[in-house]
Amino acid sequence: MAEYGEWNRKGATLSDVTAKAEYDVSRDFIVKGIQTGKLEYRDGAIWGNPYLRVLRSQLERYIAEELG
């Protein structure tokens, strides 16, 4: 579970597109993490384009577990 206020902290979240740029992980990798319950997410859309927003700390932990 996310810490209290973590979703509102600056730099604590990132979109699936930013995760691909920074960590070189695919959207499918993130969706797999969401489906297994390792990642919390929020849906978003800008100008009709949907995206996933995930917590940076959880994503980093998930990448370390899955990819080493």
Coordinates of N, CA and C in Angstrom, one line a residue:
M1 N 0.8 -1.2 0.0 CA 0.0 0.0 0.0 C 0.9 1.2 0.0
A2 N 0.3 2.3 -0.6 CA 1.0 3.5 -0.6 C 1.0 4.2 0.7
E3 N 2.1 5.0 1.0 CA 2.1 5.7 2.2 C 1.1 6.9 2.1
Y4 N 0.7 7.4 3.3 CA -0.3 8.5 3.3 C 0.3 9.7 2.6
G5 N -0.4 10.2 1.6 CA 0.0 11.4 0.9 C 1.0 11.2 -0.3
E6 N 1.4 9.9 -0.5 CA 2.4 9.6 -1.5 C 1.9 10.0 -2.9
W7 N 0.6 9.8 -3.2 CA 0.1 10.2 -4.5 C 0.2 11.7 -4.8
N8 N 0.2 12.5 -3.7 CA 0.3 13.9 -3.9 C 1.7 14.5 -3.9
R9 N 2.7 13.7 -3.5 CA 4.0 14.2 -3.4 C 4.6 14.5 -4.8
K10 N 5.3 15.6 -4.9 CA 5.9 15.9 -6.2 C 7.0 14.9 -6.6
G11 N 7.0 14.3 -7.8 CA 8.0 13.4 -8.2 C 7.7 11.9 -7.8
A12 N 6.7 11.7 -7.0 CA 6.4 10.4 -6.5 C 5.7 9.5 -7.4
T13 N 5.1 10.1 -8.5 CA 4.3 9.3 -9.4 C 4.9 9.5 -10.8
L14 N 4.7 8.6 -11.7 CA 5.1 8.8 -13.1 C 4.1 8.0 -14.0
S15 N 4.0 8.5 -15.2 CA 3.1 7.8 -16.2 C 3.8 6.6 -16.8
D16 N 3.0 5.8 -17.5 CA 3.6 4.7 -18.2 C 4.6 5.1 -19.3
V17 N 4.4 6.2 -19.9 CA 5.3 6.7 -21.0 C 6.6 7.2 -20.3
T18 N 6.5 7.9 -19.2 CA 7.7 8.4 -18.5 C 8.5 7.2 -18.0
A19 N 7.8 6.1 -17.5 CA 8.5 4.9 -17.0 C 9.3 4.3 -18.2
K20 N 8.7 4.3 -19.4 CA 9.4 3.7 -20.5 C 10.6 4.5 -20.8
A21 N 10.6 5.8 -20.7 CA 11.7 6.6 -21.0 C 12.8 6.5 -20.0
E22 N 12.4 6.5 -18.7 CA 13.4 6.5 -17.6 C 13.9 5.1 -17.3
Y23 N 13.1 4.1 -17.3 CA 13.4 2.8 -16.8 C 13.4 1.7 -17.9
D24 N 13.0 2.1 -19.1 CA 13.0 1.2 -20.3 C 12.1 0.0 -20.0
V25 N 11.0 0.2 -19.5 CA 10.0 -0.9 -19.3 C 8.8 -0.6 -20.1
S26 N 8.1 -1.7 -20.6 CA 7.0 -1.5 -21.5 C 5.7 -1.3 -20.7
R27 N 4.7 -0.9 -21.4 CA 3.3 -0.8 -20.8 C 2.8 -2.1 -20.3
D28 N 3.1 -3.2 -21.1 CA 2.7 -4.5 -20.7 C 3.3 -5.0 -19.4
F29 N 4.6 -4.6 -19.2 CA 5.3 -4.9 -17.9 C 4.6 -4.2 -16.8
I30 N 4.2 -3.0 -16.9 CA 3.4 -2.3 -15.9 C 2.1 -2.9 -15.6
V31 N 1.4 -3.2 -16.7 CA 0.0 -3.9 -16.6 C 0.2 -5.2 -15.9
K32 N 1.2 -6.0 -16.2 CA 1.4 -7.2 -15.5 C 1.6 -7.0 -14.0
G33 N 2.3 -6.0 -13.6 CA 2.5 -5.6 -12.2 C 1.2 -5.2 -11.5
I34 N 0.4 -4.5 -12.2 CA -0.9 -4.1 -11.7 C -1.8 -5.3 -11.5
Q35 N -1.8 -6.2 -12.5 CA -2.6 -7.4 -12.4 C -2.2 -8.4 -11.3
T36 N -0.9 -8.4 -11.0 CA -0.4 -9.3 -9.9 C -0.6 -8.6 -8.5
G37 N -0.9 -7.3 -8.5 CA -1.1 -6.6 -7.2 C 0.1 -6.0 -6.7
K38 N 1.2 -5.9 -7.4 CA 2.4 -5.3 -7.0 C 2.5 -3.8 -7.2
L39 N 1.7 -3.3 -8.1 CA 1.6 -1.9 -8.4 C 0.2 -1.3 -8.2
E40 N 0.2 -0.2 -7.6 CA -1.1 0.6 -7.5 C -1.1 1.6 -8.7
Y41 N -2.2 1.9 -9.2 CA -2.3 2.8 -10.3 C -3.5 3.7 -10.3
R42 N -3.4 4.7 -11.1 CA -4.6 5.6 -11.3 C -4.7 5.8 -12.8
D43 N -5.9 5.9 -13.3 CA -6.1 6.2 -14.7 C -6.1 7.7 -14.9
G44 N -5.6 8.1 -16.1 CA -5.6 9.5 -16.5 C -5.8 9.6 -18.0
A45 N -6.1 10.8 -18.4 CA -6.3 11.0 -19.8 C -6.0 12.5 -20.1
I46 N -5.2 12.8 -21.1 CA -4.9 14.1 -21.5 C -5.3 14.2 -23.0
W47 N -6.2 15.1 -23.3 CA -6.6 15.4 -24.7 C -7.2 14.1 -25.3
G48 N -7.8 13.3 -24.5 CA -8.4 12.0 -24.9 C -7.5 10.8 -25.0
N49 N -6.2 11.1 -24.7 CA -5.2 10.0 -24.7 C -5.0 9.4 -23.3
P50 N -5.4 8.1 -23.1 CA -5.3 7.5 -21.8 C -3.9 7.1 -21.4
Y51 N -3.6 7.2 -20.1 CA -2.3 6.8 -19.6 C -2.5 6.2 -18.2
L52 N -1.5 5.5 -17.7 CA -1.5 4.9 -16.4 C -0.5 5.7 -15.6
R53 N -0.9 6.0 -14.3 CA 0.0 6.7 -13.4 C 0.3 5.7 -12.3
V54 N 1.6 5.5 -12.0 CA 2.0 4.5 -11.0 C 2.9 5.2 -10.0
L55 N 3.1 4.6 -8.9 CA 4.0 5.2 -7.9 C 5.5 4.8 -8.2
R56 N 6.3 5.7 -8.2 CA 7.7 5.5 -8.5 C 8.4 4.5 -7.6
S57 N 8.1 4.6 -6.3 CA 8.8 3.7 -5.3 C 8.4 2.2 -5.6
Q58 N 7.1 2.0 -5.9 CA 6.6 0.7 -6.1 C 7.1 0.1 -7.4
L59 N 7.2 1.0 -8.4 CA 7.7 0.6 -9.7 C 9.2 0.2 -9.6
E60 N 10.0 1.0 -8.9 CA 11.4 0.6 -8.7 C 11.6 -0.7 -8.0
R61 N 10.7 -0.9 -7.0 CA 10.8 -2.2 -6.3 C 10.4 -3.4 -7.2
Y62 N 9.4 -3.2 -8.0 CA 8.9 -4.2 -8.9 C 9.9 -4.5 -10.0
I63 N 10.6 -3.5 -10.5 CA 11.6 -3.7 -11.5 C 12.8 -4.5 -10.9
A64 N 13.2 -4.2 -9.6 CA 14.2 -4.9 -8.9 C 13.9 -6.4 -8.7
E65 N 12.6 -6.6 -8.4 CA 12.2 -8.0 -8.2 C 12.2 -8.8 -9.5
E66 N 11.6 -8.2 -10.5 CA 11.4 -8.9 -11.8 C 12.6 -9.0 -12.6
L67 N 13.4 -7.9 -12.7 CA 14.5 -7.8 -13.7 C 15.9 -7.9 -13.0
G68 N 15.9 -7.7 -11.7 CA 17.1 -7.9 -11.0 C 18.0 -6.7 -10.9

